[in-house]
PDB file of C-alpha atoms and ligand atoms in Angstrom:
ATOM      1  CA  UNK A   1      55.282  -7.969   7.668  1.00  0.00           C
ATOM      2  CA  UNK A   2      56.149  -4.616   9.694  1.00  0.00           C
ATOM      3  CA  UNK A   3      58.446  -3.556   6.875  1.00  0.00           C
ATOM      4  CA  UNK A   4      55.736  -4.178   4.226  1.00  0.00           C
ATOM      5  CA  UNK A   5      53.036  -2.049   6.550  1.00  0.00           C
ATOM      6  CA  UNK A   6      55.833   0.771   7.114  1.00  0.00           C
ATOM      7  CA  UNK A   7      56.407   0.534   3.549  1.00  0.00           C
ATOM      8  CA  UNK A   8      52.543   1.365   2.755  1.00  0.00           C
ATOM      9  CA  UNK A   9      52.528   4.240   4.897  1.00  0.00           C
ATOM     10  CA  UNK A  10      55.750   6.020   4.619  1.00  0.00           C
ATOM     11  CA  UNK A  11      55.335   5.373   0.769  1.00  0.00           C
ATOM     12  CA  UNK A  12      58.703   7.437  -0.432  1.00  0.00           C
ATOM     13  CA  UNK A  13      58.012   5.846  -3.727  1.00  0.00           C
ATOM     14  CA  UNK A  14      59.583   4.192  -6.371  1.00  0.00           C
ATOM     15  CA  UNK A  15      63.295   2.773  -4.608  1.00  0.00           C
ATOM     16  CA  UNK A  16      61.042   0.717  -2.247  1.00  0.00           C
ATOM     17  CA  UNK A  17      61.592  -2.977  -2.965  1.00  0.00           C
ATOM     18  CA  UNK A  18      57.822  -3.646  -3.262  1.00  0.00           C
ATOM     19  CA  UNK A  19      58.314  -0.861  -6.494  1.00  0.00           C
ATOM     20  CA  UNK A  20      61.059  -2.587  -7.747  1.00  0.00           C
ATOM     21  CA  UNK A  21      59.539  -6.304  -7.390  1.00  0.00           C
ATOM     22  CA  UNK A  22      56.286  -4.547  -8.821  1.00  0.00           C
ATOM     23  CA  UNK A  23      54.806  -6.305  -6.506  1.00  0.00           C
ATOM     24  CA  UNK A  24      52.655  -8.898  -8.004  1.00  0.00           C
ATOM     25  CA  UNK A  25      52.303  -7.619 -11.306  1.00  0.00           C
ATOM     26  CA  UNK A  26      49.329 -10.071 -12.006  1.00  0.00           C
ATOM     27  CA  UNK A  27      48.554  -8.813 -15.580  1.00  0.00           C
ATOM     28  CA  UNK A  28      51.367  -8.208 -16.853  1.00  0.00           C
ATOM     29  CA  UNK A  29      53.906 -11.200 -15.680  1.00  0.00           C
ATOM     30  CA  UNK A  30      54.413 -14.373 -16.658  1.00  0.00           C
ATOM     31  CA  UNK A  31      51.975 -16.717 -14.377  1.00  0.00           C
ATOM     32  CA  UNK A  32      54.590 -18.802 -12.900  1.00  0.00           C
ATOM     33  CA  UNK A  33      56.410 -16.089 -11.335  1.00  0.00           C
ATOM     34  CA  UNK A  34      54.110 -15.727  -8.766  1.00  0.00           C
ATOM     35  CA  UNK A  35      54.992 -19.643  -7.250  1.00  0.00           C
ATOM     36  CA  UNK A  36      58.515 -18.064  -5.318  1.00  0.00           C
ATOM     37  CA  UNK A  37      56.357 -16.723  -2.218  1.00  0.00           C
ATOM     38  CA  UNK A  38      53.735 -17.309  -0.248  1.00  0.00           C
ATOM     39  CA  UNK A  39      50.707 -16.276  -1.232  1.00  0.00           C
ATOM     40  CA  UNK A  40      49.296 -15.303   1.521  1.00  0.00           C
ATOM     41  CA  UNK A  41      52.431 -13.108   2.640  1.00  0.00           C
ATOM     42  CA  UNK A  42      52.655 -11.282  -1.204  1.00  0.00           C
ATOM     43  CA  UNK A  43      48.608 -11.525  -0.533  1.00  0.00           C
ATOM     44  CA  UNK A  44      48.909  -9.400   2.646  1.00  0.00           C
ATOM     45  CA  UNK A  45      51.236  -6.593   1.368  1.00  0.00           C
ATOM     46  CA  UNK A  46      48.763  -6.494  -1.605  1.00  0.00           C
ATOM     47  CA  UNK A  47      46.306  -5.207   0.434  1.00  0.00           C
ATOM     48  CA  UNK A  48      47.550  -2.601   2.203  1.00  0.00           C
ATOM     49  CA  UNK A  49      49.562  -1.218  -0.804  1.00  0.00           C
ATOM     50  CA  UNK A  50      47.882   2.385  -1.271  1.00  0.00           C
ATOM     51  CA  UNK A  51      44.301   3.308  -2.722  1.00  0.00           C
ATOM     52  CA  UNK A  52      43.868   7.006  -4.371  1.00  0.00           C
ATOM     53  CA  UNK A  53      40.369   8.346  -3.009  1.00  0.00           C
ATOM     54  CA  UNK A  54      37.955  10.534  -4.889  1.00  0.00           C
ATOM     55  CA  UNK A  55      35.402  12.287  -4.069  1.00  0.00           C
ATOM     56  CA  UNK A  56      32.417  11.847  -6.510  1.00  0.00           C
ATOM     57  CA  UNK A  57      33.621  15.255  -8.152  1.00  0.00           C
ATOM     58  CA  UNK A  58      37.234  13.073  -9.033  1.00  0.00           C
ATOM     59  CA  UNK A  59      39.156  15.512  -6.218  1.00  0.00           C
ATOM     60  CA  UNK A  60      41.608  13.676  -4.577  1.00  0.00           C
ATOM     61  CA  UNK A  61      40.544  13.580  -0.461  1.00  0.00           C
ATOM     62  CA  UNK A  62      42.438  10.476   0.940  1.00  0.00           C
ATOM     63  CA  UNK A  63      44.658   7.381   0.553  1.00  0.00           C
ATOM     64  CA  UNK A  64      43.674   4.333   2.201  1.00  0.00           C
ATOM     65  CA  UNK A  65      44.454   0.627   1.824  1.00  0.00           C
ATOM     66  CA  UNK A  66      43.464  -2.019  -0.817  1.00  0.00           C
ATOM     67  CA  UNK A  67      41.179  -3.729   2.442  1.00  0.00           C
ATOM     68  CA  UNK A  68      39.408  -0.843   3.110  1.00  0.00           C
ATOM     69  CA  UNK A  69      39.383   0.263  -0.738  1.00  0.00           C
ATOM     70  CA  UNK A  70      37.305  -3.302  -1.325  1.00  0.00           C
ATOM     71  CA  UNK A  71      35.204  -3.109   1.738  1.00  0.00           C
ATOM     72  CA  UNK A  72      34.070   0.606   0.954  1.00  0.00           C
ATOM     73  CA  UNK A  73      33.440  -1.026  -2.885  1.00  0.00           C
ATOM     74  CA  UNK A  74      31.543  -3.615  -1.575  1.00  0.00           C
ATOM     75  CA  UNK A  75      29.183  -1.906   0.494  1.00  0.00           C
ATOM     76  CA  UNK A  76      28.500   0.237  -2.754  1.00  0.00           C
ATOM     77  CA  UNK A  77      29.955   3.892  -0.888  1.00  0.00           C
ATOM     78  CA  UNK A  78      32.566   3.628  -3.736  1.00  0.00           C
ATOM     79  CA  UNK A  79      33.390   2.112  -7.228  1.00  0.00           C
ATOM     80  CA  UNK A  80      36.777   1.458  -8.735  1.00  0.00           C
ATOM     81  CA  UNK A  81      38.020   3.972 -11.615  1.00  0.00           C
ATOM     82  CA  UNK A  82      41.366   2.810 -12.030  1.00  0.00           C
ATOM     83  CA  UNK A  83      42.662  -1.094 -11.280  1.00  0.00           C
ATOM     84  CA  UNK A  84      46.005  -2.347  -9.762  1.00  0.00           C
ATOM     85  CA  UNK A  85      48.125  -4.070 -12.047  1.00  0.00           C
ATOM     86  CA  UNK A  86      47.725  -7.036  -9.242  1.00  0.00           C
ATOM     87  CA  UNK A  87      45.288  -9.508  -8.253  1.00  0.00           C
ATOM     88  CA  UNK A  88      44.059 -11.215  -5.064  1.00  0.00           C
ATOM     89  CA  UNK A  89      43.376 -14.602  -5.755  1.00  0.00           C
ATOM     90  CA  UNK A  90      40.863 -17.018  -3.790  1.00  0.00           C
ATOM     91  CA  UNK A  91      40.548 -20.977  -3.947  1.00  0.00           C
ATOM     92  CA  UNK A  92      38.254 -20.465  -7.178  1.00  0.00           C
ATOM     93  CA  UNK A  93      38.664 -16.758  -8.512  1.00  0.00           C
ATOM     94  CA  UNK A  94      41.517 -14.093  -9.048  1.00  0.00           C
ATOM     95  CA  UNK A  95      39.804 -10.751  -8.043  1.00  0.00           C
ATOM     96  CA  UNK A  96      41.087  -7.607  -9.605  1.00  0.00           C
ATOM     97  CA  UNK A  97      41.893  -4.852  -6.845  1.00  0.00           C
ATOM     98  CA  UNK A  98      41.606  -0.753  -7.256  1.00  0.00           C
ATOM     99  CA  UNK A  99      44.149   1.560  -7.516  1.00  0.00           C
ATOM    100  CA  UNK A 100      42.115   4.275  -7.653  1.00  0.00           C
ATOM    101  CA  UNK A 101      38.160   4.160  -6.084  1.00  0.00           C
ATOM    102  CA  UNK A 102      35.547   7.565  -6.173  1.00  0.00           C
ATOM    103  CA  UNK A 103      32.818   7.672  -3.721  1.00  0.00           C
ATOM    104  CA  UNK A 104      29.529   7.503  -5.359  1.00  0.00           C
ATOM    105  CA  UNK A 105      28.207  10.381  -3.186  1.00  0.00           C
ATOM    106  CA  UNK A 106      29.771  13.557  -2.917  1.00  0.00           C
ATOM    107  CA  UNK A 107      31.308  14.127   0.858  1.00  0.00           C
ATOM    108  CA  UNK A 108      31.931  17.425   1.939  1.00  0.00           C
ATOM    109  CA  UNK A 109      35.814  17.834   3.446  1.00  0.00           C
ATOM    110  CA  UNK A 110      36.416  21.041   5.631  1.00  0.00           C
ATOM    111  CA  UNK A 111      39.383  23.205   3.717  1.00  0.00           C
ATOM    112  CA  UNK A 112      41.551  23.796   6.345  1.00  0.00           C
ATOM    113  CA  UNK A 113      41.679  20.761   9.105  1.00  0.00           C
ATOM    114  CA  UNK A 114      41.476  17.074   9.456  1.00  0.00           C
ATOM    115  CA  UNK A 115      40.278  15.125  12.571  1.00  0.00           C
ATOM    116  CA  UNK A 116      43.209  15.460  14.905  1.00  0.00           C
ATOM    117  CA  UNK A 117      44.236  11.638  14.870  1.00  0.00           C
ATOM    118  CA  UNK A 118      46.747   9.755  15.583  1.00  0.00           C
ATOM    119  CA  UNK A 119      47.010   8.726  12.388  1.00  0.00           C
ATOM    120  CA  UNK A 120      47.043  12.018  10.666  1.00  0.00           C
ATOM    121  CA  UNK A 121      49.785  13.313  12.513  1.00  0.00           C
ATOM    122  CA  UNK A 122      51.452  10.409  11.759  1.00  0.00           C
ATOM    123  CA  UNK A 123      50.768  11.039   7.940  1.00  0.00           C
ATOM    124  CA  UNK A 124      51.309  14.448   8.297  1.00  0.00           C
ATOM    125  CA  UNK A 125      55.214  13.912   9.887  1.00  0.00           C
ATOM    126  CA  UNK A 126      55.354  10.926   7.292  1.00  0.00           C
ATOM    127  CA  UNK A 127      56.178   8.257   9.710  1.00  0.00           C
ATOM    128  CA  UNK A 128      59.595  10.269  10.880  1.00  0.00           C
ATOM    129  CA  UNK A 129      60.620  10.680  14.295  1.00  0.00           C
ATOM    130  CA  UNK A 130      60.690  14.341  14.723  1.00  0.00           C
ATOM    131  CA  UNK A 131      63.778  14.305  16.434  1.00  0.00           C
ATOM    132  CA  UNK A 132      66.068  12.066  15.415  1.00  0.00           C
ATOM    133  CA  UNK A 133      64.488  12.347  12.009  1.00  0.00           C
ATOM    134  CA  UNK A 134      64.509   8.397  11.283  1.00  0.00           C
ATOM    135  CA  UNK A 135      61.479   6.811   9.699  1.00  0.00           C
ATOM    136  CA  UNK A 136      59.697   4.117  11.520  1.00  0.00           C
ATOM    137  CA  UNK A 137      56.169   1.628  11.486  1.00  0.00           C
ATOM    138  CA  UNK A 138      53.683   3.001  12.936  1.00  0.00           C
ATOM    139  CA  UNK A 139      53.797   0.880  15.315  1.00  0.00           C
ATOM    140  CA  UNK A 140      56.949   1.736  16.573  1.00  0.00           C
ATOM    141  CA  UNK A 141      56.043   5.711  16.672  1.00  0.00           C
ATOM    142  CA  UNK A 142      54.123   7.862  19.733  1.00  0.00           C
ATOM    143  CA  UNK A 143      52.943  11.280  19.870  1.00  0.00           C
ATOM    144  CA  UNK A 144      54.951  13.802  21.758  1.00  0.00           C
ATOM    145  CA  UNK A 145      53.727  16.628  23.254  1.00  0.00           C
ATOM    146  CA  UNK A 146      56.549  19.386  22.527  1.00  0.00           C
ATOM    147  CA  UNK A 147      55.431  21.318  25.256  1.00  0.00           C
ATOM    148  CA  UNK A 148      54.805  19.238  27.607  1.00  0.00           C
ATOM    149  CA  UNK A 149      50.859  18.899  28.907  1.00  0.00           C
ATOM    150  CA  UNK A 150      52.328  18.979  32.853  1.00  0.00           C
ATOM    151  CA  UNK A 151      53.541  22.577  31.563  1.00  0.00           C
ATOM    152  CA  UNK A 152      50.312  22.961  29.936  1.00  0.00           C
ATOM    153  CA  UNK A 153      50.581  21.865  27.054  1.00  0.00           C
ATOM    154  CA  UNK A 154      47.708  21.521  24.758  1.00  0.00           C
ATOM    155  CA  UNK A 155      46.696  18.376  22.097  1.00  0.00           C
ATOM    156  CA  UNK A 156      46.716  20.590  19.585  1.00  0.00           C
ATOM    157  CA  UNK A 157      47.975  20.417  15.603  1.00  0.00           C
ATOM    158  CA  UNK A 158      51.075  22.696  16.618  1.00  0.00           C
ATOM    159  CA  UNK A 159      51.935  20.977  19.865  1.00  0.00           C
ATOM    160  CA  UNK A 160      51.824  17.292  18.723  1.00  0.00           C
ATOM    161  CA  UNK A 161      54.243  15.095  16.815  1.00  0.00           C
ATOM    162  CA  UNK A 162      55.495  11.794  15.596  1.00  0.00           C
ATOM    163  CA  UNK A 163      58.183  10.659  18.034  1.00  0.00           C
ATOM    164  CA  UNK A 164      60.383   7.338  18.313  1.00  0.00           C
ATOM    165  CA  UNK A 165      59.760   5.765  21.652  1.00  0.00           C
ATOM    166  CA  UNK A 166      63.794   6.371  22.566  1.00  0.00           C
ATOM    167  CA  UNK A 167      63.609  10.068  21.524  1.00  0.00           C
ATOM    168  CA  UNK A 168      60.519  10.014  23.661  1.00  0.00           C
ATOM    169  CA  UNK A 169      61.965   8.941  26.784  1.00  0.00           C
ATOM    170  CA  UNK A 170      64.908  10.420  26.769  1.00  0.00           C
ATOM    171  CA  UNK A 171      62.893  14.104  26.090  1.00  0.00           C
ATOM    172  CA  UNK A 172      60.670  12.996  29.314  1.00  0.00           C
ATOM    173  CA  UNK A 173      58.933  16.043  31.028  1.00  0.00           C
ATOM    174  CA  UNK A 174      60.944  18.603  29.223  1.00  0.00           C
ATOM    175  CA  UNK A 175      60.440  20.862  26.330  1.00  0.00           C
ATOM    176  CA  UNK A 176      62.855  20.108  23.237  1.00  0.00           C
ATOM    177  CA  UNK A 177      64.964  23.263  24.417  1.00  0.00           C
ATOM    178  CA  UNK A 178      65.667  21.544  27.887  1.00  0.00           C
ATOM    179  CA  UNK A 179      65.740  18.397  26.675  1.00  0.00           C
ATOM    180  CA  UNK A 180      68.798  19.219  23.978  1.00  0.00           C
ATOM    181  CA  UNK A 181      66.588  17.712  20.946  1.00  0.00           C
ATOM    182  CA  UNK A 182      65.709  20.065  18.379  1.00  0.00           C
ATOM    183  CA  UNK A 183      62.308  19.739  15.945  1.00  0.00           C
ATOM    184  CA  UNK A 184      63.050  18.640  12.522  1.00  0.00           C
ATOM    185  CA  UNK A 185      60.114  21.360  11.403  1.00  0.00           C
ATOM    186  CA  UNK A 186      57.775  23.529  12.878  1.00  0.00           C
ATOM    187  CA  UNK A 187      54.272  21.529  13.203  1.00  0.00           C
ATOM    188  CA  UNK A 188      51.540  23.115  11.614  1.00  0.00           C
ATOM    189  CA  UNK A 189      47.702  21.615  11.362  1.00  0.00           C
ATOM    190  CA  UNK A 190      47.262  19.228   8.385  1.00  0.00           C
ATOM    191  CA  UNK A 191      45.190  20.721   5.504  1.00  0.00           C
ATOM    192  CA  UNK A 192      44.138  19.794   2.452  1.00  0.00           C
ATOM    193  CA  UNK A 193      47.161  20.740   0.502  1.00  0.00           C
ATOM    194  CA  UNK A 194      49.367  19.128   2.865  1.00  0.00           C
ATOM    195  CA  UNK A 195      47.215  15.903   2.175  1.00  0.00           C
ATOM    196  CA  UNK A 196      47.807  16.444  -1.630  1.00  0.00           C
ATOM    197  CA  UNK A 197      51.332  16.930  -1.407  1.00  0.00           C
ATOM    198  CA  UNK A 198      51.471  13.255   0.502  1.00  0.00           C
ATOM    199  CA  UNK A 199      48.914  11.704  -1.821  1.00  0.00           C
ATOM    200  CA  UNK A 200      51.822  12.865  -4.702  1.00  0.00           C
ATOM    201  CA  UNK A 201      54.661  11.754  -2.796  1.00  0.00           C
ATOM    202  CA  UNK A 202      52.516   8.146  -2.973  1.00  0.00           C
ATOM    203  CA  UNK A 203      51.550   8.470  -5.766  1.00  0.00           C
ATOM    204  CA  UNK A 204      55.018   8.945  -7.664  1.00  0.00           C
ATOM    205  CA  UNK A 205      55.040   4.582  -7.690  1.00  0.00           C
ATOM    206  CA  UNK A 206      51.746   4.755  -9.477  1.00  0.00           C
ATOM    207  CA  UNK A 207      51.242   5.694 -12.968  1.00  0.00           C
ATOM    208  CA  UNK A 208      47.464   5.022 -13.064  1.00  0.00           C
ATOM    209  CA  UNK A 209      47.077   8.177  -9.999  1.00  0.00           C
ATOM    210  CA  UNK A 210      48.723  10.805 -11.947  1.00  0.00           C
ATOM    211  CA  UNK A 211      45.714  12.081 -13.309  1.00  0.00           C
ATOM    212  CA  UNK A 212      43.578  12.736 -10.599  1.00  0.00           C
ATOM    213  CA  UNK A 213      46.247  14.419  -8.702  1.00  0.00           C
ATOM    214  CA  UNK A 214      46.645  17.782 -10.441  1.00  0.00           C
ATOM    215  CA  UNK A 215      43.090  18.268 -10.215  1.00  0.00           C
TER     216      UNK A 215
HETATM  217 ZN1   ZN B   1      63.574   9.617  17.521  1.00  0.00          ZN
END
């Protein structure tokens, strides 16, 4: 279950079992290869396997999750312009899910930051420790301040990143200098093209985004 969330997020592409398996592949297989697994575990990893997001222009401006890709459809914000190869299927129905969605009305996004979140950092340090460089779930990840805030450190872009809970305890109240660990790369504030870069690193496993993401 972690593995198929970590998967999701960290999203190196096409080695990934879920790639390999292609996951699902609802149109395209034979119908009784989907009776090995359970449904609702192949049903789960379905959806939170990545959604491209448009804006209503077609610019690429975020990846989210099948769920939130079909609640934001259903709620009429967005419509689908690409499917998955996949389906959900309910007692009476098999539901086709997006691969790509575009928001029906146009959203401004400011050119040069995203909310400092959690999350975005996260994204932005692709789910790797940045000390010990390993990647991990989400879950299993904190933010570190480099400097530390007792040393007045700020919550800033430049002064926060993904860190494994070990890394983090054995750095403590110390700056990476003090503490021995050195940065894997400088931080710097997550912009647009930094999002686009990700979104093609995703991307890479699915055909059907190619062509929104040269935009
Ligand atoms: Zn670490």
């Amino acid at each position: 279950m972690s593995a198929n969330r970590h998967m999701s997020v960290d999203s190196r592409g096409r080695g990934t079992p879920e790639a390999a398996s292609g996951l699902v592949s609802g149109a395209d297989g034979p119908a009784g290869s989907r009776s090995h697994n359970p449904i609702s575990t192949r049903r789960a990893s379905l959806m939170q396997e990545p959604v491209l997001v448009l804006n209503a222009t077609y610019e690429p401006i975020n990846v989210t999750a099948v769920r939130r890709a079909m609640v934001l459809m259903l709620k009429g914000v967005a419509q689908a312009e690409e499917m998955h190869s996949a389906e959900v299927h309910s007692a009476t129905h098999a539901h086709r899910v997006p691969s790509v969605i575009r928001l029906l009305a146009y959203r401004h996004i400011p050119q040069q930051s995203r909310a400092l979140s959690r999350k975005n950092i996260l994204l932005r340090d692709r789910n790797t420790c940045q000390f010990c460089g390993r990647v991990f779930a989400s879950s299993e990840l904190t933010l570190d301040h480099v400097v530390p805030r007792s040393r007045g450190g700020r919550s800033s872009w430049e002064n926060l990143v993904a860190c494994c809970y070990r890394c983090n305890n054995s750095k403590g109240d110390r700056t990476p200098e003090e503490a021995g660990l050195k940065l894997a790369r400088r931080p710097r504030p997550f912009t647009l093209h930094t999002s686009r870069q990700l979104m093609r690193l995703i991307g890479h496993r699915d055909e059907r985004w190619r062509k929104y993401l040269f935009y």
